[in-house]
Amino acid sequence: MNKIKNPQRIGILTAGGDCPGINAAIRGVGKTAIVKYGMQVVGISDGFTGMINKEFTELTEHNLSGILTLGGTILGTSREKPFKGSNKGKKELSKPKLIKEHYEQMGLDCLVCIGGNGTLKTAYLLSEEGLNIVGIPKTIDNDVWGTDITFGFDSAVNIATEAIDRLHSTANSHKRIMVIELMGHNAGWIALYSGVAGGGDVILIPEIPFNENNIRDYLLKRANEYKPYSIVVVAEGIKTPSKDKSPGQYLSRRINELTGLETRETVLGYIQRGGSPSPMDRILASRFGATAANMIAEKEYGKMVAQKNCEITSVPLSEVAGKTRLVEKDNPLLMKAKEMGTNFGE
Ligand code: F6P
């Protein structure tokens, strides 16, 4: 491609919890920007921390090669929230002002922010400060407003479903109740999808308040009908009266106390965020990344790439910031699971 005079220069950062697919998204933005538009691309280190400290590296076709299948993020990430906390009385510039100054010193025409709810809120606030911003929604939690799905979610559901599949054989051998706690922050998407995919008998999500006695009655009924074991899938965000950090451990203890049945728990934790992205996440992340580059070429700033009804589109960051997408009470998959007899603790 002929060298373009005054090419656009874009920065990419990844912030918040990591997930499979981030590198596919970085690659999608970077390769499209370079190959299709002749843009210059820099990767910012460790999320917004890298903008505060002006730490970045040039991204090229060479160092963007071979990262499609890599888990995590080659740029590093952080949970830095530049707009949190005040700078009153301090001499140095506030973090947002530092970010804006470094954005200008780096000669950026646009900053691509790849992240979940917190990152996208910061991205919106930076766009209000006058930076050209494009957001890309990523998180295993699938709880970003404005998009039907985020990349990271499919990989996490695959990992969690495989774990649940494995619990069936050991629960059957020992005639036990197996409780598995899954991530998802304040939303129940991972627990709902992998609970259905993995044949969970009880699925507890934050969006549906549960009653311990109803769970007791359901599990005892199964045991009395000689169902040798049961699988209980618990989202980490459910509300439990106990202070102990793990809802899975709490439910395991209470189920044993209430039913007398032998019960064990597994907290799957960060396994759900690790490893290579699923093929679907590689595709979705690549599509999101390439679309972000198209938006930059069209100077379509202040928006987030999204998938709506299987189409890749964009939504204003102002509509996304500060919101969380939770499982709806009439969610179609939830309805079908209930019709099949899955217990949601109600
Ligand atoms: O947002 C992704 C996520 O894995 C949540 O599901 C989980 O609650 C949280 O991050 C854990 O945060 P950290 O990685 O800071 O421990």
XYZ file of C-alpha atoms and ligand atoms in Angstrom:
362
model
C 0.000 0.000 0.000
C 1.322 3.515 -0.805
C 2.328 5.481 2.276
C -0.518 7.796 3.249
C 0.372 11.407 4.096
C -0.697 12.290 7.692
C -2.108 8.839 8.458
C -4.521 8.570 11.366
C -2.744 7.413 14.540
C -4.767 5.278 16.950
C -4.135 3.877 20.427
C -5.601 0.617 21.752
C -5.954 -0.204 25.451
C -7.418 -3.180 27.300
C -8.807 -2.658 30.795
C -10.723 -4.535 33.480
C -10.874 -8.304 33.955
C -9.122 -10.174 31.165
C -10.910 -12.782 29.046
C -10.281 -14.994 26.019
C -10.639 -13.057 22.778
C -9.016 -9.749 23.753
C -5.984 -10.428 21.560
C -8.275 -11.359 18.668
C -9.946 -7.963 19.075
C -6.586 -6.126 19.234
C -5.571 -7.980 16.065
C -8.876 -7.118 14.364
C -8.482 -3.404 15.050
C -4.779 -3.316 14.282
C -4.661 -5.327 11.088
C -7.690 -3.552 9.591
C -6.281 -0.136 10.553
C -2.871 -0.912 9.041
C -3.780 -3.031 6.013
C -6.996 -1.309 4.910
C -6.394 2.293 6.029
C -2.606 2.696 6.409
C -3.084 3.957 9.954
C -0.421 4.015 12.675
C -1.315 1.887 15.706
C 0.057 1.930 19.242
C -0.756 -0.471 22.076
C -1.138 1.153 25.489
C 0.193 -0.858 28.426
C -2.026 -2.027 31.315
C -5.256 -0.224 30.551
C -5.727 3.390 31.663
C -2.583 3.103 33.825
C -0.595 3.120 30.583
C -2.273 6.363 29.472
C -1.517 7.944 32.859
C 2.146 6.864 32.636
C 2.389 7.251 28.826
C 3.556 3.655 28.357
C 2.940 2.261 24.868
C 4.457 0.276 22.027
C 4.057 0.550 18.264
C 1.857 -2.254 16.876
C 2.736 -3.608 13.443
C 1.577 -6.430 11.220
C 4.583 -8.298 12.579
C 3.775 -8.118 16.292
C 0.056 -8.491 15.612
C 0.772 -11.799 13.953
C 0.207 -15.016 15.938
C -1.983 -13.516 18.688
C -5.465 -14.555 17.446
C -5.511 -17.712 19.579
C -3.691 -16.338 22.638
C -5.609 -15.969 25.900
C -5.281 -12.863 28.053
C -4.056 -9.556 26.581
C -0.613 -8.880 25.088
C -0.970 -5.256 26.278
C -1.662 -6.103 29.914
C -4.633 -4.695 31.835
C -5.540 -2.975 35.100
C -8.630 -1.899 36.988
C -7.459 1.737 37.156
C -10.453 4.120 37.421
C -9.036 7.573 36.522
C -12.217 9.459 37.473
C -12.428 7.884 40.933
C -11.179 9.884 43.868
C -10.501 13.599 43.953
C -7.422 15.602 43.137
C -8.388 18.611 45.243
C -5.493 20.643 46.535
C -2.915 18.520 44.739
C -0.455 20.310 42.467
C -0.134 17.598 39.843
C -2.659 17.213 37.054
C -5.675 14.985 37.729
C -5.561 11.537 36.103
C -8.123 12.447 33.412
C -6.184 15.587 32.563
C -2.951 13.548 32.423
C -4.616 11.055 30.095
C -5.807 13.879 27.823
C -2.342 15.494 27.823
C -0.636 12.200 26.975
C -3.267 11.448 24.293
C -2.275 14.723 22.624
C 1.480 14.245 23.176
C 1.215 10.770 21.599
C -0.446 12.393 18.596
C -3.484 10.128 18.793
C -6.517 10.711 16.589
C -8.544 8.101 18.457
C -8.319 5.806 21.509
C -9.897 2.339 21.302
C -10.968 1.090 24.752
C -11.543 -2.669 25.009
C -13.328 -3.456 28.266
C -16.434 -4.159 30.304
C -18.828 -1.889 32.189
C -16.211 0.010 34.201
C -13.931 0.555 31.216
C -16.761 1.725 28.988
C -17.920 4.213 31.615
C -14.388 5.646 31.803
C -14.291 5.669 27.996
C -17.540 7.676 27.918
C -16.217 10.180 30.477
C -13.010 10.615 28.449
C -15.097 11.243 25.316
C -16.891 13.963 27.297
C -13.427 15.442 27.977
C -12.957 15.750 24.195
C -10.993 12.588 23.344
C -12.058 10.648 20.245
C -13.082 7.283 21.684
C -14.362 3.977 20.267
C -15.383 1.254 22.758
C -15.309 -2.517 22.252
C -17.335 -4.592 24.776
C -15.473 -7.551 26.312
C -16.183 -9.605 29.409
C -16.970 -13.181 30.343
C -19.928 -11.749 32.316
C -21.880 -10.792 29.156
C -23.437 -7.935 31.167
C -22.652 -4.914 28.962
C -25.698 -2.822 28.077
C -26.339 -2.131 24.384
C -24.977 -5.369 22.917
C -26.600 -8.818 22.788
C -23.275 -10.481 23.560
C -19.675 -9.748 24.526
C -16.696 -11.813 23.510
C -15.266 -13.852 26.389
C -18.733 -15.112 27.268
C -18.799 -18.060 24.842
C -15.365 -19.231 26.006
C -16.419 -19.016 29.660
C -19.620 -20.956 28.982
C -17.601 -23.662 27.193
C -15.180 -23.904 30.148
C -17.971 -23.940 32.761
C -20.048 -26.464 30.815
C -17.100 -28.826 30.533
C -16.590 -28.531 34.299
C -20.258 -29.300 34.979
C -20.103 -32.294 32.611
C -17.211 -33.637 34.671
C -19.105 -33.203 37.936
C -21.921 -35.521 36.767
C -19.701 -38.631 36.825
C -18.206 -38.024 40.265
C -21.598 -37.002 41.717
C -23.113 -40.192 40.311
C -20.336 -42.395 41.690
C -20.721 -40.988 45.198
C -24.479 -40.279 45.108
C -23.729 -36.680 46.107
C -25.121 -33.190 45.571
C -22.457 -31.232 43.666
C -22.512 -27.424 43.891
C -20.484 -25.417 41.373
C -19.992 -21.647 41.761
C -19.441 -19.696 38.543
C -18.349 -16.139 37.794
C -20.538 -13.431 36.274
C -20.198 -10.555 38.749
C -23.756 -9.296 39.400
C -25.336 -11.075 36.422
C -26.371 -14.705 35.973
C -25.589 -15.186 32.278
C -22.740 -17.715 32.678
C -24.646 -19.757 35.272
C -27.832 -19.749 33.182
C -26.208 -20.760 29.889
C -23.736 -23.313 31.245
C -26.297 -24.571 33.755
C -28.695 -25.402 30.927
C -25.920 -26.704 28.654
C -24.530 -28.856 31.487
C -27.855 -30.223 32.677
C -27.926 -28.447 36.025
C -30.875 -29.513 38.181
C -30.849 -26.283 40.217
C -29.567 -22.977 38.787
C -29.320 -19.953 41.097
C -28.771 -16.516 39.552
C -28.734 -13.029 41.145
C -31.773 -11.945 39.133
C -34.044 -14.528 40.809
C -34.289 -14.497 44.647
C -34.217 -18.075 45.947
C -35.759 -19.834 48.947
C -33.571 -22.410 50.691
C -36.552 -24.546 51.722
C -37.748 -24.765 48.116
C -34.273 -25.993 47.121
C -34.372 -28.492 50.003
C -37.794 -29.854 48.945
C -36.724 -30.135 45.285
C -33.496 -31.986 46.071
C -35.169 -34.335 48.583
C -37.899 -35.098 46.015
C -35.204 -36.027 43.467
C -33.406 -38.181 46.048
C -36.673 -39.921 47.040
C -37.344 -40.594 43.368
C -33.992 -42.423 43.361
C -32.240 -39.824 41.243
C -28.742 -40.764 42.478
C -27.316 -37.272 42.480
C -28.038 -33.583 41.706
C -26.030 -30.716 40.226
C -26.522 -27.215 41.672
C -25.128 -24.324 39.576
C -24.626 -21.079 41.535
C -23.738 -17.644 40.149
C -21.209 -15.823 42.341
C -23.445 -12.752 42.529
C -26.411 -14.358 44.340
C -27.339 -12.812 47.651
C -26.646 -15.060 50.671
C -27.242 -14.188 54.333
C -23.794 -15.466 55.155
C -20.750 -13.293 55.167
C -18.437 -15.960 53.798
C -17.160 -14.837 50.411
C -18.222 -17.903 48.474
C -21.938 -18.410 47.788
C -21.052 -21.895 46.563
C -19.572 -22.857 49.913
C -22.557 -21.333 51.710
C -25.102 -23.235 49.585
C -23.154 -26.485 49.932
C -23.207 -26.181 53.718
C -26.894 -25.235 53.852
C -28.018 -27.992 51.444
C -26.261 -30.567 53.610
C -27.779 -29.092 56.770
C -31.318 -28.934 55.314
C -31.390 -32.263 53.426
C -28.824 -34.434 55.219
C -27.516 -35.366 51.754
C -23.746 -35.574 51.189
C -22.743 -32.371 49.394
C -19.500 -30.953 47.950
C -18.674 -27.667 46.218
C -16.383 -26.473 43.444
C -15.555 -22.776 42.922
C -14.441 -22.628 39.287
C -13.026 -19.097 39.570
C -10.397 -17.780 37.184
C -10.297 -20.929 35.078
C -13.297 -19.317 33.329
C -11.131 -16.378 32.227
C -8.096 -18.336 31.056
C -6.815 -19.949 27.932
C -7.399 -19.697 24.228
C -10.690 -18.159 22.995
C -13.394 -20.369 21.518
C -13.796 -20.139 17.720
C -16.991 -18.116 18.192
C -15.170 -15.619 20.427
C -12.313 -15.360 17.926
C -14.840 -14.539 15.197
C -16.876 -12.084 17.302
C -13.770 -10.311 18.628
C -12.305 -10.053 15.107
C -15.575 -8.609 13.766
C -15.770 -6.127 16.656
C -12.141 -5.077 16.108
C -12.438 -4.625 12.354
C -15.666 -2.640 12.804
C -13.925 -0.346 15.291
C -11.294 0.432 12.646
C -14.056 1.172 10.095
C -15.685 3.541 12.605
C -12.393 5.371 13.150
C -11.890 5.766 9.390
C -15.408 7.262 9.254
C -14.627 9.409 12.346
C -17.580 7.766 14.110
C -16.415 8.484 17.681
C -18.108 8.331 21.091
C -19.642 4.955 20.288
C -19.284 1.286 21.220
C -19.253 -1.563 18.743
C -22.160 -3.941 19.422
C -23.987 -7.000 18.152
C -27.759 -6.582 17.861
C -29.903 -9.348 16.340
C -26.808 -10.998 14.848
C -25.756 -7.752 13.105
C -22.586 -5.849 14.055
C -23.491 -2.213 14.716
C -22.630 0.610 17.124
C -24.327 2.381 20.023
C -23.521 5.728 21.708
C -21.322 5.336 24.785
C -23.753 7.705 26.545
C -26.403 4.964 26.354
C -24.036 2.287 27.719
C -22.195 4.059 30.541
C -23.238 3.155 34.072
C -25.649 0.395 33.068
C -25.553 -3.405 33.496
C -27.438 -5.914 31.351
C -29.043 -8.537 33.597
C -30.973 -11.711 32.752
C -34.543 -10.599 32.037
C -37.364 -12.213 34.055
C -38.866 -13.433 30.738
C -35.572 -14.438 29.135
C -36.432 -17.111 26.493
C -33.768 -19.574 27.674
C -34.826 -19.094 31.295
C -38.436 -19.762 30.323
C -37.566 -22.961 28.443
C -35.409 -24.238 31.324
C -38.311 -23.710 33.734
C -40.656 -25.557 31.367
C -38.205 -28.486 31.404
C -38.397 -28.575 35.223
C -35.085 -26.924 36.121
C -35.332 -25.415 39.590
C -34.353 -21.740 40.061
C -34.919 -21.727 43.831
C -38.326 -20.055 43.575
O -15.620 -9.173 35.237
C -15.016 -10.423 35.087
C -14.812 -11.051 36.441
O -14.182 -12.282 36.284
C -16.102 -11.255 37.228
O -16.857 -12.346 36.753
C -15.523 -11.438 38.595
O -16.479 -11.187 39.612
C -14.417 -10.385 38.617
O -14.003 -10.230 37.263
C -13.220 -10.743 39.449
O -12.410 -9.572 39.512
P -10.805 -9.671 39.718
O -10.228 -10.227 38.458
O -10.402 -8.228 39.952
O -10.586 -10.571 40.898
